[in-house]
XYZ file of C-alpha atoms in Angstrom:
634
model
C -68.294 44.389 32.075
C -68.614 46.762 34.826
C -65.946 45.199 36.972
C -63.297 47.836 36.012
C -65.268 50.408 37.274
C -66.408 48.774 40.334
C -62.575 48.403 41.406
C -62.115 51.964 42.499
C -63.257 55.380 42.531
C -61.318 56.740 39.577
C -62.106 60.508 40.195
C -60.228 60.310 43.493
C -57.265 59.040 41.761
C -56.716 60.890 38.422
C -56.518 64.521 37.907
C -57.492 66.406 34.705
C -54.918 65.871 31.859
C -54.105 68.083 29.127
C -52.613 67.387 25.765
C -49.238 66.799 26.908
C -48.927 66.322 30.848
C -48.150 63.714 33.432
C -50.618 61.105 33.772
C -51.127 61.901 37.396
C -51.596 65.192 39.279
C -49.178 64.805 41.983
C -51.517 66.996 44.358
C -53.873 67.287 46.532
C -52.677 64.475 49.047
C -55.553 62.124 48.331
C -54.124 61.330 44.971
C -51.182 59.163 44.426
C -47.936 61.124 43.473
C -45.814 60.010 40.478
C -43.090 59.169 43.178
C -45.385 56.344 44.612
C -47.139 55.216 41.306
C -46.275 51.921 39.935
C -44.588 50.852 43.171
C -47.299 48.413 44.374
C -49.613 46.018 42.791
C -52.498 47.953 43.792
C -51.056 51.287 42.260
C -50.349 49.351 38.993
C -54.091 48.299 38.783
C -55.133 51.657 39.299
C -52.893 53.242 36.857
C -53.978 50.720 34.040
C -57.597 51.523 34.843
C -56.729 55.213 34.465
C -55.846 54.233 30.936
C -59.003 52.757 30.264
C -60.825 55.533 32.050
C -59.361 57.950 29.384
C -61.657 56.116 26.733
C -64.708 57.915 28.128
C -66.533 61.021 26.690
C -64.300 61.742 23.716
C -66.816 64.506 22.120
C -66.950 68.201 23.271
C -70.841 68.824 23.124
C -70.780 72.504 23.580
C -73.186 74.287 20.983
C -74.183 70.853 19.412
C -76.198 69.733 22.591
C -77.518 72.246 25.135
C -74.762 72.026 27.478
C -71.064 72.441 27.658
C -70.076 68.906 28.237
C -67.892 66.043 27.262
C -70.252 63.370 25.882
C -69.820 59.975 24.464
C -68.943 58.509 21.035
C -72.647 59.080 19.775
C -71.780 62.619 19.486
C -69.774 62.306 16.472
C -72.940 61.066 14.564
C -73.993 64.874 14.354
C -70.806 65.149 12.305
C -71.609 62.210 9.883
C -74.159 61.578 7.448
C -76.433 59.653 9.681
C -77.116 62.341 12.562
C -77.529 65.757 12.923
C -77.150 68.145 16.040
C -79.838 70.870 17.134
C -77.595 73.839 17.570
C -74.714 75.755 15.919
C -72.247 72.871 15.720
C -69.489 75.083 17.052
C -69.223 76.829 13.663
C -67.427 73.792 12.502
C -69.328 73.449 9.344
C -69.217 77.116 8.332
C -66.663 79.148 6.448
C -65.725 80.901 9.801
C -64.108 77.492 11.001
C -60.400 77.932 11.825
C -57.559 76.515 14.032
C -58.597 78.355 16.978
C -61.791 76.460 17.212
C -62.326 74.764 20.698
C -63.615 71.549 19.194
C -60.318 70.730 17.456
C -58.394 71.539 20.760
C -60.681 69.558 23.082
C -60.449 66.661 20.440
C -56.394 66.768 20.163
C -56.409 66.880 24.229
C -58.613 64.084 24.498
C -56.616 61.900 22.380
C -53.227 62.670 23.623
C -54.345 62.359 27.207
C -54.971 58.768 26.428
C -51.765 58.361 24.516
C -49.720 59.693 27.415
C -51.447 57.837 29.953
C -50.743 54.701 28.119
C -46.904 55.778 27.725
C -46.889 56.233 31.454
C -48.256 52.995 32.334
C -46.221 50.985 29.771
C -42.993 52.649 31.182
C -44.115 52.491 34.987
C -45.256 48.559 34.582
C -41.886 47.553 33.148
C -40.094 47.736 36.603
C -43.280 47.162 38.770
C -43.084 44.614 41.400
C -45.583 42.156 39.802
C -45.525 38.830 38.286
C -44.013 38.613 34.996
C -47.299 37.260 33.297
C -49.440 39.968 34.611
C -46.977 42.661 33.824
C -46.848 41.377 30.051
C -50.665 41.069 29.768
C -51.064 44.796 31.204
C -48.311 46.386 28.806
C -50.060 44.430 25.943
C -53.423 45.924 26.966
C -51.914 49.519 27.085
C -50.176 49.064 23.540
C -53.598 48.316 22.087
C -55.007 51.487 23.906
C -52.327 53.707 22.603
C -52.859 52.279 19.113
C -56.553 53.045 19.374
C -55.746 56.921 20.159
C -53.257 57.011 17.322
C -55.870 55.431 14.990
C -58.114 58.268 15.759
C -55.618 60.911 15.681
C -54.092 59.924 12.341
C -57.703 59.769 10.744
C -58.603 63.222 12.009
C -55.313 65.164 12.258
C -52.703 63.093 10.203
C -54.485 62.088 7.141
C -53.155 63.236 3.698
C -49.585 62.629 4.787
C -49.102 65.151 7.411
C -49.171 62.922 10.391
C -49.297 63.795 14.002
C -46.566 63.837 16.975
C -45.291 60.515 18.102
C -44.697 60.104 21.488
C -43.856 56.268 22.917
C -42.440 57.362 26.372
C -43.673 59.487 29.154
C -42.564 63.230 28.773
C -42.979 66.214 31.049
C -45.111 69.247 29.301
C -41.764 71.012 28.700
C -40.667 68.203 26.474
C -43.684 68.237 24.153
C -41.691 69.354 21.237
C -41.694 66.734 18.450
C -42.841 67.981 14.973
C -45.189 65.600 13.231
C -44.179 62.200 12.354
C -45.549 61.288 8.827
C -48.990 59.435 8.544
C -47.105 56.587 7.319
C -44.824 56.515 10.387
C -47.931 56.680 12.714
C -49.630 53.643 11.153
C -46.290 51.879 11.394
C -46.478 52.553 15.113
C -50.133 51.483 15.472
C -49.516 48.148 13.775
C -46.392 47.592 15.748
C -48.021 48.213 18.967
C -50.879 45.846 17.960
C -48.565 43.289 16.502
C -46.721 43.094 19.896
C -49.942 42.666 21.553
C -51.068 39.884 19.306
C -47.677 38.168 20.011
C -48.220 38.344 23.696
C -49.496 34.834 24.965
C -50.660 36.396 28.164
C -53.325 38.663 26.367
C -56.684 36.360 26.259
C -58.283 35.848 22.752
C -61.415 37.552 23.921
C -63.318 39.308 26.810
C -66.627 37.715 26.562
C -68.306 37.824 29.785
C -65.075 39.284 31.086
C -63.874 42.473 32.928
C -64.227 44.614 29.893
C -60.446 44.775 28.905
C -59.018 44.841 25.651
C -58.225 41.254 24.028
C -56.108 39.891 21.204
C -59.496 39.965 19.067
C -59.548 43.708 19.514
C -55.801 43.822 18.597
C -56.605 41.981 15.480
C -59.660 44.038 14.686
C -57.794 47.257 15.026
C -54.634 46.055 13.192
C -56.932 44.960 10.352
C -58.411 48.464 10.459
C -54.835 49.975 10.088
C -54.153 47.544 7.358
C -57.447 48.633 5.497
C -56.559 52.358 5.867
C -52.934 51.687 4.458
C -54.470 49.657 1.579
C -52.747 46.272 2.604
C -55.880 44.556 1.824
C -54.664 40.942 2.016
C -53.142 41.551 5.636
C -56.567 43.089 6.515
C -58.490 40.372 5.478
C -56.286 37.954 7.369
C -56.704 40.051 10.586
C -60.435 40.075 10.195
C -60.764 36.420 9.887
C -58.420 36.160 13.139
C -61.047 38.171 15.213
C -63.647 35.479 14.522
C -61.109 32.765 15.619
C -60.727 34.577 18.843
C -64.241 33.773 19.581
C -66.123 36.825 18.548
C -69.425 36.274 16.514
C -72.709 38.126 15.765
C -75.052 38.290 18.636
C -78.425 36.796 17.343
C -80.847 39.440 18.032
C -80.087 43.009 16.662
C -82.741 44.652 18.790
C -81.690 43.347 21.871
C -77.811 43.958 21.300
C -77.922 47.454 22.490
C -79.521 46.538 26.038
C -77.640 46.500 29.341
C -78.293 42.476 29.570
C -76.135 41.763 26.460
C -73.138 44.207 26.837
C -71.005 41.613 27.616
C -71.935 39.364 24.724
C -69.869 37.672 22.005
C -70.530 40.498 19.665
C -68.763 43.276 21.570
C -64.878 43.460 21.049
C -64.194 46.667 22.906
C -66.750 48.997 24.540
C -66.621 52.029 27.014
C -68.227 50.942 30.295
C -70.920 52.731 32.252
C -72.579 52.357 35.491
C -75.952 53.926 36.739
C -74.077 56.235 39.168
C -74.929 59.658 40.075
C -71.455 60.858 40.525
C -70.543 60.739 36.880
C -69.866 57.271 35.641
C -73.003 56.820 33.706
C -73.555 57.898 29.896
C -75.971 60.815 29.115
C -77.148 59.393 25.912
C -80.676 59.245 26.956
C -80.748 62.685 27.872
C -79.304 64.215 24.611
C -81.023 61.745 22.285
C -84.320 60.888 23.241
C -87.724 62.667 23.254
C -89.163 65.071 25.948
C -91.804 62.562 27.020
C -88.921 60.042 27.497
C -86.930 59.707 30.917
C -86.437 57.384 33.624
C -87.718 57.103 37.449
C -85.929 60.386 38.365
C -87.594 62.599 35.962
C -88.611 62.821 32.288
C -87.599 65.910 29.933
C -85.013 64.352 27.496
C -83.597 67.109 25.260
C -83.496 65.381 21.867
C -80.484 67.491 20.729
C -79.136 64.535 18.760
C -81.176 63.264 15.910
C -81.276 60.987 12.803
C -81.177 62.703 9.454
C -83.850 61.944 6.652
C -81.209 60.821 4.335
C -79.962 58.038 6.753
C -83.761 56.800 7.046
C -84.213 56.782 3.242
C -81.508 54.435 3.046
C -83.350 51.867 4.866
C -84.708 49.680 1.985
C -88.091 48.145 1.204
C -88.209 44.593 1.895
C -90.689 42.415 -0.064
C -90.327 38.639 0.917
C -86.855 37.729 -0.717
C -86.319 40.805 -2.502
C -85.111 44.314 -1.359
C -85.234 47.613 -3.286
C -84.323 51.211 -2.845
C -86.728 53.073 -0.787
C -88.519 55.801 -2.910
C -91.243 58.448 -1.413
C -93.072 58.371 -4.612
C -93.936 54.624 -4.422
C -96.186 55.307 -1.478
C -97.362 59.208 -1.686
C -98.654 59.805 -5.293
C -98.060 63.391 -4.996
C -94.563 63.342 -3.735
C -92.988 64.230 -6.890
C -95.375 66.778 -8.100
C -94.766 68.600 -4.485
C -90.922 68.145 -4.749
C -90.984 69.669 -8.185
C -92.947 72.633 -6.878
C -90.583 73.032 -4.095
C -87.575 72.928 -6.396
C -89.254 75.522 -8.760
C -89.756 77.840 -5.926
C -86.436 77.240 -4.151
C -87.901 75.993 -0.558
C -88.613 72.800 0.879
C -91.537 73.355 3.108
C -94.338 71.608 0.958
C -93.591 68.095 1.566
C -94.753 68.635 5.308
C -98.267 68.280 4.173
C -97.755 64.514 3.962
C -96.573 64.400 7.807
C -99.212 66.569 9.301
C -101.380 64.482 11.982
C -105.063 63.883 11.450
C -107.866 66.263 12.677
C -110.483 63.424 12.702
C -111.319 59.826 13.620
C -114.526 58.073 12.246
C -115.697 61.659 11.179
C -115.356 62.948 14.756
C -112.880 65.962 15.577
C -110.298 64.790 17.831
C -110.010 68.010 19.759
C -110.364 71.660 18.913
C -106.849 72.288 20.093
C -105.599 69.557 17.848
C -107.807 71.229 14.767
C -106.194 74.764 15.491
C -102.688 73.347 15.352
C -103.160 71.679 12.321
C -104.911 74.370 10.407
C -102.067 76.710 11.607
C -99.794 74.411 9.867
C -101.940 74.089 6.644
C -102.206 77.753 6.583
C -98.529 78.348 5.835
C -99.140 76.235 2.564
C -100.726 77.081 -0.942
C -104.227 76.008 -1.467
C -103.023 73.738 -4.059
C -100.836 71.793 -1.443
C -103.310 72.226 1.195
C -105.721 70.003 -1.181
C -103.403 67.096 -0.738
C -104.017 66.978 2.843
C -106.313 63.996 4.210
C -107.996 65.237 7.402
C -108.631 61.834 8.294
C -106.067 59.212 7.181
C -102.978 61.484 6.669
C -101.360 59.548 9.264
C -102.091 56.122 7.924
C -101.036 56.924 4.417
C -97.419 58.160 5.713
C -97.173 55.170 7.854
C -97.312 52.796 4.875
C -93.891 54.206 3.721
C -92.205 52.764 7.094
C -94.151 49.617 7.230
C -92.055 47.291 4.944
C -88.565 48.285 5.333
C -85.497 46.872 7.033
C -86.352 46.233 10.420
C -83.305 47.835 11.987
C -85.003 51.069 10.870
C -87.707 50.422 13.728
C -85.009 49.321 16.067
C -82.720 52.422 15.684
C -85.458 55.302 14.901
C -88.846 56.497 16.125
C -90.512 57.321 12.872
C -93.488 59.539 12.558
C -96.751 58.013 13.810
C -94.610 55.239 15.565
C -95.327 54.330 19.261
C -92.533 54.369 22.138
C -92.855 53.807 25.863
C -92.264 56.910 27.557
C -92.779 58.364 31.066
C -95.616 60.384 32.505
C -95.468 63.730 33.722
C -94.749 62.814 37.371
C -92.066 60.096 36.307
C -94.049 57.616 38.130
C -95.625 55.368 35.424
C -95.020 54.406 32.043
C -97.170 55.755 29.262
C -97.132 54.992 25.560
C -96.755 57.838 23.130
C -97.259 58.394 19.558
C -94.707 60.591 17.633
C -97.253 63.104 15.929
C -96.815 66.513 14.470
C -98.028 69.222 15.056
C -98.036 68.865 18.733
C -101.174 70.703 19.977
C -99.075 72.102 23.073
C -96.028 71.117 25.100
C -98.112 69.432 28.248
C -101.337 68.835 25.991
C -100.631 64.949 26.153
C -100.503 64.797 29.775
C -103.441 67.339 30.120
C -105.597 65.349 27.726
C -104.772 62.191 29.432
C -105.638 63.701 32.834
C -109.130 64.915 32.099
C -112.023 63.142 30.697
C -111.584 62.964 26.864
C -113.358 65.486 24.688
C -114.421 62.719 22.347
C -114.896 59.310 24.570
C -115.165 57.463 21.355
C -111.484 58.064 20.563
C -108.553 56.324 21.744
C -106.405 57.746 24.418
C -103.373 57.777 22.015
C -104.898 60.428 19.633
C -104.582 62.949 22.410
C -100.918 61.583 23.662
C -98.495 62.937 21.292
C -94.933 62.553 21.692
C -92.658 65.493 20.877
C -88.995 66.899 20.886
C -87.820 69.220 23.278
C -88.925 72.068 20.951
C -92.541 71.314 20.122
C -92.671 73.022 16.680
C -90.018 70.253 15.538
C -90.507 66.976 13.955
C -87.100 65.336 13.430
C -86.290 61.579 13.618
C -85.513 60.545 17.284
C -82.929 57.799 18.121
C -84.511 54.557 19.557
C -81.215 52.515 19.771
C -79.747 52.824 23.481
C -82.514 54.590 24.512
C -84.515 53.144 27.637
C -88.132 52.399 27.271
C -90.396 53.571 30.131
C -89.007 53.468 33.555
C -86.129 51.259 32.367
C -83.392 53.379 33.917
C -83.110 54.874 37.389
C -81.995 58.267 35.824
C -82.710 60.123 32.473
C -78.747 60.901 32.650
C -75.859 58.686 33.808
C -77.399 55.744 32.320
C -75.606 52.359 32.664
C -75.816 51.237 28.847
C -72.357 50.569 27.566
C -71.045 52.195 24.564
C -69.387 49.688 21.923
C -66.453 51.073 20.165
C -65.813 47.872 17.873
C -68.272 45.062 17.402
C -68.143 42.212 15.282
C -70.333 43.436 12.794
C -67.916 46.245 12.247
C -65.343 43.617 11.499
C -67.518 41.932 9.114
C -68.193 45.134 7.088
C -64.697 46.185 6.888
C -63.841 42.907 5.915
C -66.358 43.174 3.137
C -64.718 46.703 2.317
C -61.324 44.974 1.798
C -62.741 42.323 -0.336
C -64.238 44.772 -2.756
C -60.957 46.589 -3.064
C -59.633 43.080 -4.094
C -62.458 42.911 -6.449
C -63.587 39.760 -4.589
C -67.238 40.637 -4.745
C -68.694 37.134 -3.968
C -66.552 37.317 -0.956
C -67.902 40.673 0.110
C -71.338 39.821 -0.477
C -70.987 36.882 1.825
C -69.687 38.986 4.629
C -72.358 41.729 4.252
C -74.996 38.835 4.039
C -73.973 37.719 7.371
C -74.664 41.168 9.072
C -78.120 41.525 7.042
C -79.107 37.611 7.721
C -79.047 38.539 11.385
C -81.634 41.061 10.921
C -83.896 39.147 8.441
C -82.930 41.111 5.424
C -82.105 39.510 1.928
C -79.007 40.347 0.264
C -79.203 41.023 -3.595
C -76.617 39.666 -5.994
C -77.205 42.842 -8.021
C -75.816 44.910 -5.249
C -72.406 43.361 -6.140
C -72.634 43.586 -9.748
C -69.347 45.477 -10.297
C -66.571 47.083 -7.899
C -68.135 50.513 -7.903
C -71.726 49.330 -7.117
C -70.560 46.906 -4.421
C -67.993 49.725 -2.769
C -71.196 51.996 -2.537
C -73.273 49.434 -1.025
C -70.912 48.212 1.676
C -70.678 51.805 2.786
C -74.659 52.272 2.831
C -74.739 49.058 4.786
C -72.254 50.503 7.158
C -74.479 53.683 7.799
C -77.721 51.758 8.116
C -75.897 49.274 10.873
C -74.051 51.617 13.044
C -76.422 54.644 13.501
C -75.807 56.611 16.768
C -72.400 54.594 17.485
C -69.981 57.284 16.456
C -68.781 55.375 13.675
C -70.311 57.050 10.632
C -68.199 60.325 10.757
C -65.077 58.604 10.978
C -66.187 56.299 7.890
C -66.900 59.470 5.607
C -63.833 60.891 6.536
C -61.512 57.860 5.760
C -63.793 57.601 2.460
C -63.502 61.350 1.938
C -67.034 61.467 1.113
C -68.232 63.701 3.780
C -68.743 66.639 1.231
C -71.197 64.552 -0.838
C -73.030 62.978 2.091
C -73.240 65.842 4.771
C -72.629 69.181 3.290
C -74.999 68.341 0.456
C -77.827 68.499 3.021
C -76.886 72.039 3.686
C -78.593 71.974 7.604
C -80.356 69.890 9.800
C -83.606 68.679 8.405
C -87.274 67.949 9.561
C -88.612 64.514 8.728
C -90.129 65.533 5.614
C -86.541 67.012 4.557
C -87.630 70.358 5.014
C -85.193 72.881 6.642
C -87.535 75.802 8.086
C -86.881 76.743 11.776
C -84.241 74.133 12.320
C -82.369 76.037 14.969
C -79.228 74.927 13.479
C -76.499 76.257 11.193
C -75.819 76.216 7.376
C -73.215 73.816 6.381
C -70.536 75.447 3.929
C -68.002 73.255 2.466
C -64.767 75.155 2.851
C -62.693 72.957 0.774
C -60.838 69.408 0.838
C -58.831 70.673 3.834
C -61.554 69.836 5.932
C -60.534 66.216 5.560
C -57.639 66.974 7.587
C -58.442 68.663 10.841
C -55.972 71.500 11.708
C -53.345 71.251 14.456
C -54.882 73.439 17.019
C -53.446 77.103 17.133
C -52.633 77.048 20.944
C -50.588 73.833 20.348
C -48.272 75.356 17.589
C -47.853 78.350 19.830
C -46.689 76.004 22.703
C -44.544 73.937 20.310
C -42.920 75.767 17.305
C -41.715 72.531 15.806
C -45.395 71.683 14.870
C -46.243 72.232 11.023
C -49.377 74.361 10.679
C -51.791 72.025 8.870
C -51.760 73.163 5.050
C -54.781 74.746 3.711
C -55.846 76.357 7.036
C -55.265 79.895 7.807
C -53.470 80.422 11.385
């Protein structure tokens, strides 16, 4: 899967592209000029790799992570129900959001960069001096990639009928003057491109253990999705069935699926490739999603800017043998309802944190005076009635029971309170086990405690070694999926793990969606069961008792399965459920659902126009034929 990036140094070949520009920068002299492009087999190979390269880093992280950087698909989780960001979210979720917002422009540019690169490649390859079989295969690949970019454009900027500008041939910047084609016309072009690729005999059925290129299976998956969105459910079902016939299937081990060793496995249909390279060809997922005490051989100090929402964690069901049921806090914490009722009456969400505070004692002995002071500081913020609920010895054990018998994907995807994870010591020279506790006694207290004789030798070391977010006062759910363990990676940034864009579980659950809309509830249950069986979770017939129940259950299953994969936000947008699932939470939350000291931003729903992102204002100024997006003030 790394082969494409090992073929050449892409940065020396391609310049920075804008929303409507040539694929290549004709200067400086070390770059291929447009006059020499597509004239040799080598330049054709390089040009096609440039189209693949445009799949990287779709997300503008400024004000969402602590850096102004383009990051991977995982960034989109911060916009969905399953994830949240640390900072101001670029004002996208406030009433001040408008078409001049830089995030809209960056996203538009990224997507059209891919479109224009694909267009240049398709046109250039047509007359290139290469054999006809290879020519046909490369054109098919680029059509699949163009369809992918238009799929994203239509979901974000084109839904609701307005559509986006349709370009299928190379154009100069001055020629980017088309108005929007309708949403239906864009889907028709997506389906045509994918149909052309499917009909191409030189495009392989799959790329399992291959070079990381697109395949016929990827084309079927994307076309099935397009049919799902256009409500042509029979066609969607037929295409999803074809993906399996192309050789794709579920990898047997969900936990190991997201490791480098398995990124060429039979489940991965399309992925963005990365290599562990200091010059910029790795992913930053570890740095932005892991805890401070995690890292790699070069350093620790990950930022934890992107986190998991309590709403998602609460969706992971309780498993009891061959039955499952919805998780409810009051089943584990007897005072939970009393506390939440008091919060509701008083108009805040701070009391529930009493259940999440760490122990002060073990076997009747104080852990450390610094721990006691930190705990007492938090307790002092609560009323005497609530303080009485705290267990100085046993608070952690009581809370851990709520996470013990759950869908195992929860433990694979999320570091939950008082769970252990393998991190890196302060010198980044050795691995160390940490326990995710709160409150943390001090940012470097864990290392200081381990470096000195224990204040209480009868206590295990892990009572001193607390893990923490970058901000020690916070206690938010940390990502575990894709995160390197201990010294697994060479660098905390530029990690080698690939980012899947489409995997077979996605196909199965979209297939289930289509079956639900056909009211084939038994068929939908069977597809969901395939995904859940892999993780060892029973699937209950009661979850498919009627169409509405089944529809909501399939959606929840997608939320549980794809956390940190950048899928959920696009799901919520196409389902038009974001108002209920994201904005109902109002702000980024601590593990107990509390919102104090979040450092985040209040989420204000501006209206259903949010489901159709505005054409960036600067684009309407450059191209007066573009229609400003209805509902937005320009």
